[in-house]
Short mmCIF file of C-alpha atoms in Angstrom, two decimals:
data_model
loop_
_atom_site.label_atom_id
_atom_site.label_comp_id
_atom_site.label_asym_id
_atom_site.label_seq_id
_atom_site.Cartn_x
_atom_site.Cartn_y
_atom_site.Cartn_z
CA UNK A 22 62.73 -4.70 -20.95
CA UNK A 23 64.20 -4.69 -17.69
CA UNK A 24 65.59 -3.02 -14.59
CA UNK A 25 69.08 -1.78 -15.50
CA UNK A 26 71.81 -1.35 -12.40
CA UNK A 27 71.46 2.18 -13.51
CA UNK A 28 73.81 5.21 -12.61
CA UNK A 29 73.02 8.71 -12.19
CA UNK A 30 69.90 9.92 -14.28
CA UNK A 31 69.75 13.51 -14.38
CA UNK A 32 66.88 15.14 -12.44
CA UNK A 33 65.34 16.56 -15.74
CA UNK A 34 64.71 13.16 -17.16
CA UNK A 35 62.64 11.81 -14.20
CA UNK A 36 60.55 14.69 -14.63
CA UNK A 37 60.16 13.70 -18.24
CA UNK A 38 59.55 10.33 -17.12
CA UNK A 39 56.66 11.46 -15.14
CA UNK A 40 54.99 13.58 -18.03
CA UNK A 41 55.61 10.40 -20.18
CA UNK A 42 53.32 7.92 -17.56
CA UNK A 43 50.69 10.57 -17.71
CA UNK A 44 50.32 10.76 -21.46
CA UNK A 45 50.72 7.18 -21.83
CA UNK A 46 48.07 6.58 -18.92
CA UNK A 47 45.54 9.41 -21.59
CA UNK A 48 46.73 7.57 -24.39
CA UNK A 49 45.70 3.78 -22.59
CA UNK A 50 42.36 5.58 -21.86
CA UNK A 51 41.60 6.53 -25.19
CA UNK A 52 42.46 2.96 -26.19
CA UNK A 53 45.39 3.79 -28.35
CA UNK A 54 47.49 0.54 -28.37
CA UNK A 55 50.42 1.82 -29.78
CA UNK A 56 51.84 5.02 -30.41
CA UNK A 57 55.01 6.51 -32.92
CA UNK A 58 57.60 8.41 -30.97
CA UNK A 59 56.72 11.46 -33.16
CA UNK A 60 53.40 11.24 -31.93
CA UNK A 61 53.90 10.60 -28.36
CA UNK A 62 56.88 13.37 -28.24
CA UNK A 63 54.25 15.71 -29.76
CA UNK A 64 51.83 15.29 -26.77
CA UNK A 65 54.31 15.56 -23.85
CA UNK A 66 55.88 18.50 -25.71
CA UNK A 67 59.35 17.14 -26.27
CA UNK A 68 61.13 16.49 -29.30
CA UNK A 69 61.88 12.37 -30.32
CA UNK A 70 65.10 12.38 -29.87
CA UNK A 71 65.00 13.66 -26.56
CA UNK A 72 62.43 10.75 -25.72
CA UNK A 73 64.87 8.14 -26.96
CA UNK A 74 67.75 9.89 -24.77
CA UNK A 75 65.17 9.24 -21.74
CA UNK A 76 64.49 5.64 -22.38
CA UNK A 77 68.09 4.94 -23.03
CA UNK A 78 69.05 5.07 -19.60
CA UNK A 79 66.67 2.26 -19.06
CA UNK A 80 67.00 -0.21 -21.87
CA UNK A 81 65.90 -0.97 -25.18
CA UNK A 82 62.12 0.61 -26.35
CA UNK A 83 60.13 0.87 -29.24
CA UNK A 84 59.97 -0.60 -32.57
CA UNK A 85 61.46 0.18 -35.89
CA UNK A 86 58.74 1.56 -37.78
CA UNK A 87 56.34 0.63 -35.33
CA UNK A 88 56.67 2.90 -32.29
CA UNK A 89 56.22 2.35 -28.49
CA UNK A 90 53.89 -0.28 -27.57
CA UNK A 91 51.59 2.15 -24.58
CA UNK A 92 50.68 -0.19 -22.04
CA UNK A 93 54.60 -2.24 -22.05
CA UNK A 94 56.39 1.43 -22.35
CA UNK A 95 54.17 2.37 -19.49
CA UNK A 96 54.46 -0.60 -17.04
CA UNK A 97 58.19 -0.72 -18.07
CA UNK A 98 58.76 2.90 -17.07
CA UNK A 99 56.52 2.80 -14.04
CA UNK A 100 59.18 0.02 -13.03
CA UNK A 101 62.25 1.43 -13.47
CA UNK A 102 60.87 4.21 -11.07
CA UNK A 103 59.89 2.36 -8.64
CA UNK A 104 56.35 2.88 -9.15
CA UNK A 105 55.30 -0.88 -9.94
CA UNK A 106 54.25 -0.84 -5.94
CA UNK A 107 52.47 1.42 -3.73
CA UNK A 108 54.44 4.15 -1.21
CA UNK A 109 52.71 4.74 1.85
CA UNK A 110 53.45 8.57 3.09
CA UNK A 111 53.19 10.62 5.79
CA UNK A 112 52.02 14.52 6.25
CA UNK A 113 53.67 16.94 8.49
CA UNK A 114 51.35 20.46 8.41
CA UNK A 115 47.83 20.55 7.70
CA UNK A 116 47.57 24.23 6.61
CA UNK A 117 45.77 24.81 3.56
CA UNK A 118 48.32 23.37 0.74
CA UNK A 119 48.38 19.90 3.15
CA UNK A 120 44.62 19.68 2.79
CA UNK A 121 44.76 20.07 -0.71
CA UNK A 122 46.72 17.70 -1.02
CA UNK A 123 45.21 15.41 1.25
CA UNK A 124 41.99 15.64 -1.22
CA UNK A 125 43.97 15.30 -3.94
CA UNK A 126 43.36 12.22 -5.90
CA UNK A 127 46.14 11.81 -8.12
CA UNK A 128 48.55 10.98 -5.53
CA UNK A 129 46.69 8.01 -4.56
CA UNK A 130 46.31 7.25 -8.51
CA UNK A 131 50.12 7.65 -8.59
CA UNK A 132 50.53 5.19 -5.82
CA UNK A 133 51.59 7.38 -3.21
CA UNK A 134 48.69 6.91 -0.05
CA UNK A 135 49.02 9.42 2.47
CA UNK A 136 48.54 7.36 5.77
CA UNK A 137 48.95 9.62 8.33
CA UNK A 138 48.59 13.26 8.57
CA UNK A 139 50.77 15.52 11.48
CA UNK A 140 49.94 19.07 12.92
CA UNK A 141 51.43 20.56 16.09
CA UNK A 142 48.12 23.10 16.70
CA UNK A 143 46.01 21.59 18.89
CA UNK A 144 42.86 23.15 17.27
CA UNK A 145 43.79 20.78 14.42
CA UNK A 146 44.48 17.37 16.05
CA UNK A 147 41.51 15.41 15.47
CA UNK A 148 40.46 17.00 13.15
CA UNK A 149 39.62 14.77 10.07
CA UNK A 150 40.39 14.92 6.38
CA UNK A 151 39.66 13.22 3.35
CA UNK A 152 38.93 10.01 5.98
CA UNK A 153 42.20 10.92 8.10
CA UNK A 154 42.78 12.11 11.44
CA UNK A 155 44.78 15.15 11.97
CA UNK A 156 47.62 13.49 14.61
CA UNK A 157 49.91 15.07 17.05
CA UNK A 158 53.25 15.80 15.79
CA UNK A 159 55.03 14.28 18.73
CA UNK A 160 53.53 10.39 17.62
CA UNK A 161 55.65 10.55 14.37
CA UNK A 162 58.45 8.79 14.84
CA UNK A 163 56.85 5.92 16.70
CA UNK A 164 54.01 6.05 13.97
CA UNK A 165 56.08 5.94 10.54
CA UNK A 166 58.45 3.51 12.63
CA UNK A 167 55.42 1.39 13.58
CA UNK A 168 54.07 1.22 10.17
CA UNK A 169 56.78 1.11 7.77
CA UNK A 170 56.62 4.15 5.74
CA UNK A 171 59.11 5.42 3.90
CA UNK A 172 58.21 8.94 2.57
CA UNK A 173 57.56 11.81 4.34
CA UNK A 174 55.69 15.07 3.09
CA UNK A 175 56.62 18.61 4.88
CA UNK A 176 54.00 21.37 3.81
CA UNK A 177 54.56 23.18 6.90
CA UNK A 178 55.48 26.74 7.45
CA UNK A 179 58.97 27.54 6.17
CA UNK A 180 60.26 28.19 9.84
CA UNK A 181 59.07 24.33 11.38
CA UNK A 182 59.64 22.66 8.54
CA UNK A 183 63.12 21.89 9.70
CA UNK A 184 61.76 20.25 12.94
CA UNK A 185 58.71 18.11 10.61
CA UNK A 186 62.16 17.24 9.29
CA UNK A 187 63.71 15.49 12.25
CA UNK A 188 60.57 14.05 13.39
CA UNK A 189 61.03 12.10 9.82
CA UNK A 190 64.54 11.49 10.38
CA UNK A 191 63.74 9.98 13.18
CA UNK A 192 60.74 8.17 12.64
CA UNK A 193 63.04 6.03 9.92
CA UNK A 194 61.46 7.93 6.89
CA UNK A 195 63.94 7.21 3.56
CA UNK A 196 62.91 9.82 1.62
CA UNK A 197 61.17 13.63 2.22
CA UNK A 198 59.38 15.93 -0.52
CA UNK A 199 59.80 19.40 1.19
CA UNK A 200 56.54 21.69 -0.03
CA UNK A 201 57.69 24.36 2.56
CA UNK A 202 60.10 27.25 0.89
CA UNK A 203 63.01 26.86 3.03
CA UNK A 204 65.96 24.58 2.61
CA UNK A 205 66.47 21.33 5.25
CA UNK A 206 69.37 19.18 6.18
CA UNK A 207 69.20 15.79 6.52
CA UNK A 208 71.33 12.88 6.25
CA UNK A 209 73.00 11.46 3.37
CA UNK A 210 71.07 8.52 3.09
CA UNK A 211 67.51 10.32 2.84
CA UNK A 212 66.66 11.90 -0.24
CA UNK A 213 64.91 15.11 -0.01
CA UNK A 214 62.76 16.86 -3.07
CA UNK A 215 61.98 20.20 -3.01
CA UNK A 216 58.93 21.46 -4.47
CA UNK A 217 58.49 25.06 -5.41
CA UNK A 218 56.19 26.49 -7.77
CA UNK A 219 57.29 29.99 -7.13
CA UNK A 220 60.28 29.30 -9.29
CA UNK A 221 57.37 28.65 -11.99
CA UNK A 222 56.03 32.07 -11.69
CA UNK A 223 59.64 33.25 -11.95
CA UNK A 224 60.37 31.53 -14.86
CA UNK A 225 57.00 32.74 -17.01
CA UNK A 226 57.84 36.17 -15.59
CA UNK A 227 61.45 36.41 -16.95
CA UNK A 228 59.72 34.60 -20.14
CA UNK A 229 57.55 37.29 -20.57
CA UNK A 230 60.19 40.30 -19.67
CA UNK A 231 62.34 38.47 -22.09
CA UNK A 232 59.74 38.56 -25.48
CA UNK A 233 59.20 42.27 -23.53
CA UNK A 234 62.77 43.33 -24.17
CA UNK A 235 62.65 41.53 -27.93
CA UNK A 236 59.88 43.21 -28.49
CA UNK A 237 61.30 46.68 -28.20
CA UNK A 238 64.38 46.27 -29.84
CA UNK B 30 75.28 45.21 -11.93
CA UNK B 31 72.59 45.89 -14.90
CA UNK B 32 70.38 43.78 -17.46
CA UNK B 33 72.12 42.27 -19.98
CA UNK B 34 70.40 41.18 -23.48
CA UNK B 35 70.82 37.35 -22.29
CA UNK B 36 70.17 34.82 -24.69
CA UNK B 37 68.68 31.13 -23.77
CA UNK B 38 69.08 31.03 -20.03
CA UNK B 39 68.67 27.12 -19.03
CA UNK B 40 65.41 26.62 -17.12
CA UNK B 41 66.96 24.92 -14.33
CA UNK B 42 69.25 28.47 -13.90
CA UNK B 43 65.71 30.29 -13.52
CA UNK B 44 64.96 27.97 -10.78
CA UNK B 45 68.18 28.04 -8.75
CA UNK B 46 68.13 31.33 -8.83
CA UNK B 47 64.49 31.40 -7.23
CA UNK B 48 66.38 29.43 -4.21
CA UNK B 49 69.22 32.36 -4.27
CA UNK B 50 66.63 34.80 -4.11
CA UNK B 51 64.71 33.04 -1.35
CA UNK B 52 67.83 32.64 0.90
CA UNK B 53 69.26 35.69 0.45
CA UNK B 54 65.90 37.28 1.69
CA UNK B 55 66.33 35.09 5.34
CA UNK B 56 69.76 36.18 5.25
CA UNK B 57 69.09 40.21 4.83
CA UNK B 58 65.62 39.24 7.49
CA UNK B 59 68.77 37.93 9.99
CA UNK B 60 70.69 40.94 9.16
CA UNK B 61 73.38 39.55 7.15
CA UNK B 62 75.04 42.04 4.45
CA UNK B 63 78.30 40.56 3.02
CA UNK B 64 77.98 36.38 2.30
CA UNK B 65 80.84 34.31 1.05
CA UNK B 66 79.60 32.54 -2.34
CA UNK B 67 80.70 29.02 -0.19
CA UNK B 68 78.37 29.96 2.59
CA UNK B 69 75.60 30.94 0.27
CA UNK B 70 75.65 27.80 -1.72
CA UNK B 71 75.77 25.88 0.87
CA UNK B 72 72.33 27.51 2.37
CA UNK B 73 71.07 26.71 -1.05
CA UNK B 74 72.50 23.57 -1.22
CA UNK B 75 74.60 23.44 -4.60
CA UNK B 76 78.48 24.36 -5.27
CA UNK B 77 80.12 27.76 -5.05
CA UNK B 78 81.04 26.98 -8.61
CA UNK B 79 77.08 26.29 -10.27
CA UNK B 80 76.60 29.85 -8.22
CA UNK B 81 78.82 31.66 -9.85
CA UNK B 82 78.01 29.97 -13.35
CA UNK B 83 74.51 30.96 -12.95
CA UNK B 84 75.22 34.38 -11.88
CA UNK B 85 77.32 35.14 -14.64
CA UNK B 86 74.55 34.78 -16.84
CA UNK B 87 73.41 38.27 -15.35
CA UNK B 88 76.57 39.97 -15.22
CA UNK B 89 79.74 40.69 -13.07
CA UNK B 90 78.34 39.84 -9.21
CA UNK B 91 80.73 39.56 -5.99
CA UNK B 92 83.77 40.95 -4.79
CA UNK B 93 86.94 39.14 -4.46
CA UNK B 94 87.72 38.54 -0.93
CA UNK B 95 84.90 39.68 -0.11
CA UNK B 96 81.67 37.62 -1.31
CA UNK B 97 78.33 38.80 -2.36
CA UNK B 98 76.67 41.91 -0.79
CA UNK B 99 73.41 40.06 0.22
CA UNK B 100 71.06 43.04 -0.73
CA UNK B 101 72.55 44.18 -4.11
CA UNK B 102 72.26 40.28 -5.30
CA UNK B 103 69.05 39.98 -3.73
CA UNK B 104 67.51 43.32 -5.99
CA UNK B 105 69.78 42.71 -9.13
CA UNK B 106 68.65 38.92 -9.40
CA UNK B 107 65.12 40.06 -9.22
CA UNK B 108 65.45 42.76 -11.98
CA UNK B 109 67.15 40.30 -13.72
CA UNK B 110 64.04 37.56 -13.54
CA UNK B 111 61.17 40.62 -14.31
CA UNK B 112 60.96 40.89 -10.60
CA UNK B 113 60.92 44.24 -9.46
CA UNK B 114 57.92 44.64 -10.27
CA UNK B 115 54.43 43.23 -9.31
CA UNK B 116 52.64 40.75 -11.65
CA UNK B 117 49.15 41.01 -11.63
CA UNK B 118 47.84 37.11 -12.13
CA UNK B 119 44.42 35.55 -12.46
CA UNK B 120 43.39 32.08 -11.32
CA UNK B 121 40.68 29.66 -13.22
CA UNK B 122 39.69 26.66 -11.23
CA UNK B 123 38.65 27.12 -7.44
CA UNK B 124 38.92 23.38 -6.39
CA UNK B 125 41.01 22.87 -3.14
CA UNK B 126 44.72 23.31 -4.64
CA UNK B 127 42.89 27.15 -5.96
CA UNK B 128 42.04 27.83 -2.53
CA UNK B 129 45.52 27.10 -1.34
CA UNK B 130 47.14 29.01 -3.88
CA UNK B 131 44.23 32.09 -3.29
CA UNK B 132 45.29 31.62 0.51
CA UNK B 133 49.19 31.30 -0.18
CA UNK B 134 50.92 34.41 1.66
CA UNK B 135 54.05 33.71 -0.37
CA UNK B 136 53.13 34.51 -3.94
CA UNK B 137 52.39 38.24 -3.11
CA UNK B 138 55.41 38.58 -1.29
CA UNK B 139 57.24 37.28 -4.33
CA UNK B 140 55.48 40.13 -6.58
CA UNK B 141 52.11 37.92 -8.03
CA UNK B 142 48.77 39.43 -6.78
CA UNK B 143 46.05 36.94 -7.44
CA UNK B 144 43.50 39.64 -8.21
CA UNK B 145 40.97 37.70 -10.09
CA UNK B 146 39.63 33.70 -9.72
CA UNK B 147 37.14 32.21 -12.20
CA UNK B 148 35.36 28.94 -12.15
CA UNK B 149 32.45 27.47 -13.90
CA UNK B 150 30.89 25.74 -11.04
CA UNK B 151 27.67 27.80 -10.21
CA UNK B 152 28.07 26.79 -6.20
CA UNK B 153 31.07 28.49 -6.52
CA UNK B 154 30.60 31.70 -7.92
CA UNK B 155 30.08 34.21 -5.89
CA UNK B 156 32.27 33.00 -2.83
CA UNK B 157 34.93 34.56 -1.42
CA UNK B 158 38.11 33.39 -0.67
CA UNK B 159 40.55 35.27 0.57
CA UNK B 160 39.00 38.79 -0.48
CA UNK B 161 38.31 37.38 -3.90
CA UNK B 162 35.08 36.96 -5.26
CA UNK B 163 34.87 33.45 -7.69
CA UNK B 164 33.91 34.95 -10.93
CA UNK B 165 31.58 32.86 -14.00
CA UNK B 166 34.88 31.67 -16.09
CA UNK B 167 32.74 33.11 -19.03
CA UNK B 168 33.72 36.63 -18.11
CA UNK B 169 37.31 35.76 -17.93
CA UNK B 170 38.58 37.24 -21.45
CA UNK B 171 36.81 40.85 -20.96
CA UNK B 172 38.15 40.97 -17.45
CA UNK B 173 42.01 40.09 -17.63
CA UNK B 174 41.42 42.53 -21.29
CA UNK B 175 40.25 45.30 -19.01
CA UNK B 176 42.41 44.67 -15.69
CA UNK B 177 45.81 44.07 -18.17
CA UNK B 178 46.76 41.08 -16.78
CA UNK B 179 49.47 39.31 -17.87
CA UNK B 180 49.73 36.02 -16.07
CA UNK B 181 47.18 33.06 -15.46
CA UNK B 182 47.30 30.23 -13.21
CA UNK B 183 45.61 27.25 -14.22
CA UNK B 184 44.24 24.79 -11.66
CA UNK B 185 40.74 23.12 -13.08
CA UNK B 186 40.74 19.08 -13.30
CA UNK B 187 43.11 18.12 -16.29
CA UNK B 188 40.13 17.51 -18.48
CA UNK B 189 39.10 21.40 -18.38
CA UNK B 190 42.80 22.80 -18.78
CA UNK B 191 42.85 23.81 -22.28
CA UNK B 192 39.10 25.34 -22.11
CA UNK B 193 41.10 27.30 -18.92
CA UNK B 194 43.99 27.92 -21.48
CA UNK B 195 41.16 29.28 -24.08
CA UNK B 196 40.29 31.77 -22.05
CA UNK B 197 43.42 32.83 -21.32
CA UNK B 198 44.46 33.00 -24.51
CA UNK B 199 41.56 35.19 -25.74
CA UNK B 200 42.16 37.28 -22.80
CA UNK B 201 45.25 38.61 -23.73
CA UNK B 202 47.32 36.59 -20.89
CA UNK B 203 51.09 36.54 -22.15
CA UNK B 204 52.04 33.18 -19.65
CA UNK B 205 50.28 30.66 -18.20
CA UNK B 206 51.27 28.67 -14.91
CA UNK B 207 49.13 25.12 -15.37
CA UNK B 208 48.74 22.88 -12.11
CA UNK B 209 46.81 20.69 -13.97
CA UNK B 210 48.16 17.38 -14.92
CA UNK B 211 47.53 17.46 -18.82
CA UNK B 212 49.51 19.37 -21.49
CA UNK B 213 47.93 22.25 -23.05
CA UNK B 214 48.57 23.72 -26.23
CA UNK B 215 48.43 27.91 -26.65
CA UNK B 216 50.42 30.14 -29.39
CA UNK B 217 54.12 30.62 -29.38
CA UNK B 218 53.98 33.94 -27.89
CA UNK B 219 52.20 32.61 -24.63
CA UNK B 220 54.67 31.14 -22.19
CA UNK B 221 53.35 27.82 -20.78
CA UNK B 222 54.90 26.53 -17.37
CA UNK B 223 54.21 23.30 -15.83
CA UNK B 224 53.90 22.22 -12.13
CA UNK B 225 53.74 18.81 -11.07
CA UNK B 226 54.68 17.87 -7.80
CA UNK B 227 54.13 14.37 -8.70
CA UNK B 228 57.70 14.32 -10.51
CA UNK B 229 58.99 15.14 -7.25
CA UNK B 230 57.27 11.93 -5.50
CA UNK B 231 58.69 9.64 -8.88
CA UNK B 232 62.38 11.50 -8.01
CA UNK B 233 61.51 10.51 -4.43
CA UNK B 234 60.98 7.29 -5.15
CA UNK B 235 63.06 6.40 -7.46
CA UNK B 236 66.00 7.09 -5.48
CA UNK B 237 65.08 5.28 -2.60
CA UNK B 238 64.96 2.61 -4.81
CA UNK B 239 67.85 2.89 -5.76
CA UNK B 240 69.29 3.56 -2.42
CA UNK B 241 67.82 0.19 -1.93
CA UNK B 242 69.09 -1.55 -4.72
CA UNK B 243 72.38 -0.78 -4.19
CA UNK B 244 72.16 -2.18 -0.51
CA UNK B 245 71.98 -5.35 -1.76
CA UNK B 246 74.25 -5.69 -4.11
#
């Protein structure tokens, strides 16, 4: 098992990827050694063969009439993320979704520390949470520049989040996860994520309007 | 421009089209009426071509020549997602990503009224966030049975999800939104949607890795 020169993976595996770690991390817990793919497809509700697809892109996993070895899948995985290492990140926006997230503790468990934490209200600079100081928004740049980070959170309003967004750009940050509903440009060579739950809501509303419609027909 | 009896509509469709909807609302706020489909995917940053693939799910949209007419889209994209209506949604788990969500100006706007929030945690109940008194989770299933709600939001610790998803279930909820990390399990007539922003920090950081990667080959 190693790291492939990989091409494209489609966006929809790596999000697979990620539900994988987190059952395998349950499964560890529980002290399950190893695991068939039936089994583990079950409990991150996919089907096998699309678990195999996944893995494919990677290398070679499991054994024949054996199954996936939890702790090597895991590790092996968490490497060909890029999660074998910690991320420090920054936080532009300390409204109410930033200090959740701030207290959340999975990120941290993930490997992504949030080392910094931005706010352009001055009622909020100083301010501390979960152990860190609410900053001025003007110190970015020189701040991620100064300490090396590399990913940049925006859980601003929708209408600044394009200016959190050049304060990243220019404080050297690589990549952004966007939490604010509005699209950003950026250059080429920094990825941006966008996260948006509201297109969950959507999606288990035109679920339900669809079975709805079946329903009456 | 009316609803169609669509088959299988690929998730990541529903979820493009959330963006569509999203810009096309900043476009009619700036006063736009008529958009080219180039202009508007490139606000939503994917090809005139996925629009139009997406769209035709839906129907016959656009005018030759002409482009979309921003409001007409807007409204017929929203009937076609269940949206033109308002959801009424309940909420078990009042930790700090609950109180974000309770506090979150953008879900009503999108149609889902948080009109209930449960939690088990006695120093909770009885608070108020955001005019919402925190409810004893016990009394869940009787209240979403007499308020007809539809929709419930799950966002306990991931070891109390599927006692969440219980109550849901006996309450009559037809789709659950769970920002817990752990899978839950609920009949095949109750839609189950998943949020994890974590995926979006393993995409994040995968591709700078990547990026990375391929600077030194």
């Amino acid at each position: 098992m190693h790291l492939q020169k990989y091409e494209k993976i489609p966006r929809a595996t790596i999000a697979r990827l990620a539900v994988y770690v987190q059952e395998l991390e349950v499964m560890e817990q529980q002290g399950i050694k190893v695991i068939s793919s039936e089994k583990l497809a079950w409990s991150c509700g996919v089907n096998p063969s699309q678990i195999r697809k996944d893995l494919a892109y990677f290398g070679e996993f499991g054994v024949r009439g054996v199954g996936y070895y939890v702790y090597e899948l895991r590790e092996a995985i968490k490497q060909s993320l890029g999660l074998d290492r910690t991320w420090n990140v920054v936080m532009v926006g300390v409204g109410n979704l930033g200090r959740a997230l701030l207290r959340h503790q999975l990120l941290r468990k993930r490997g992504f520390v949030i080392v910094a934490a931005f706010d352009c209200d001055p009622f909020k600079i100083g301010e501390e949470i979960a152990g860190i100081e609410v900053q001025c928004s003007s110190k970015l740049p020189q701040s991620t520049i100064d300490m090396g980070v590399e990913i940049g959170i925006i859980t601003t309003p929708p209408e600044r989040a394009q200016r959190a967004a050049n304060y990243l750009i220019e404080g050297g940050i690589k990549g952004i996860v966007n939490f604010a509903p509005s699209r950003i440009t950026a250059p080429e060579n920094v990825v941006v994520e966008y996260v948006d739950f509201i297109h969950n809501l959507f999606s288990v509303a035109f679920n339900i309007t669809q079975h709805q419609i079946k329903g009456l027909l």
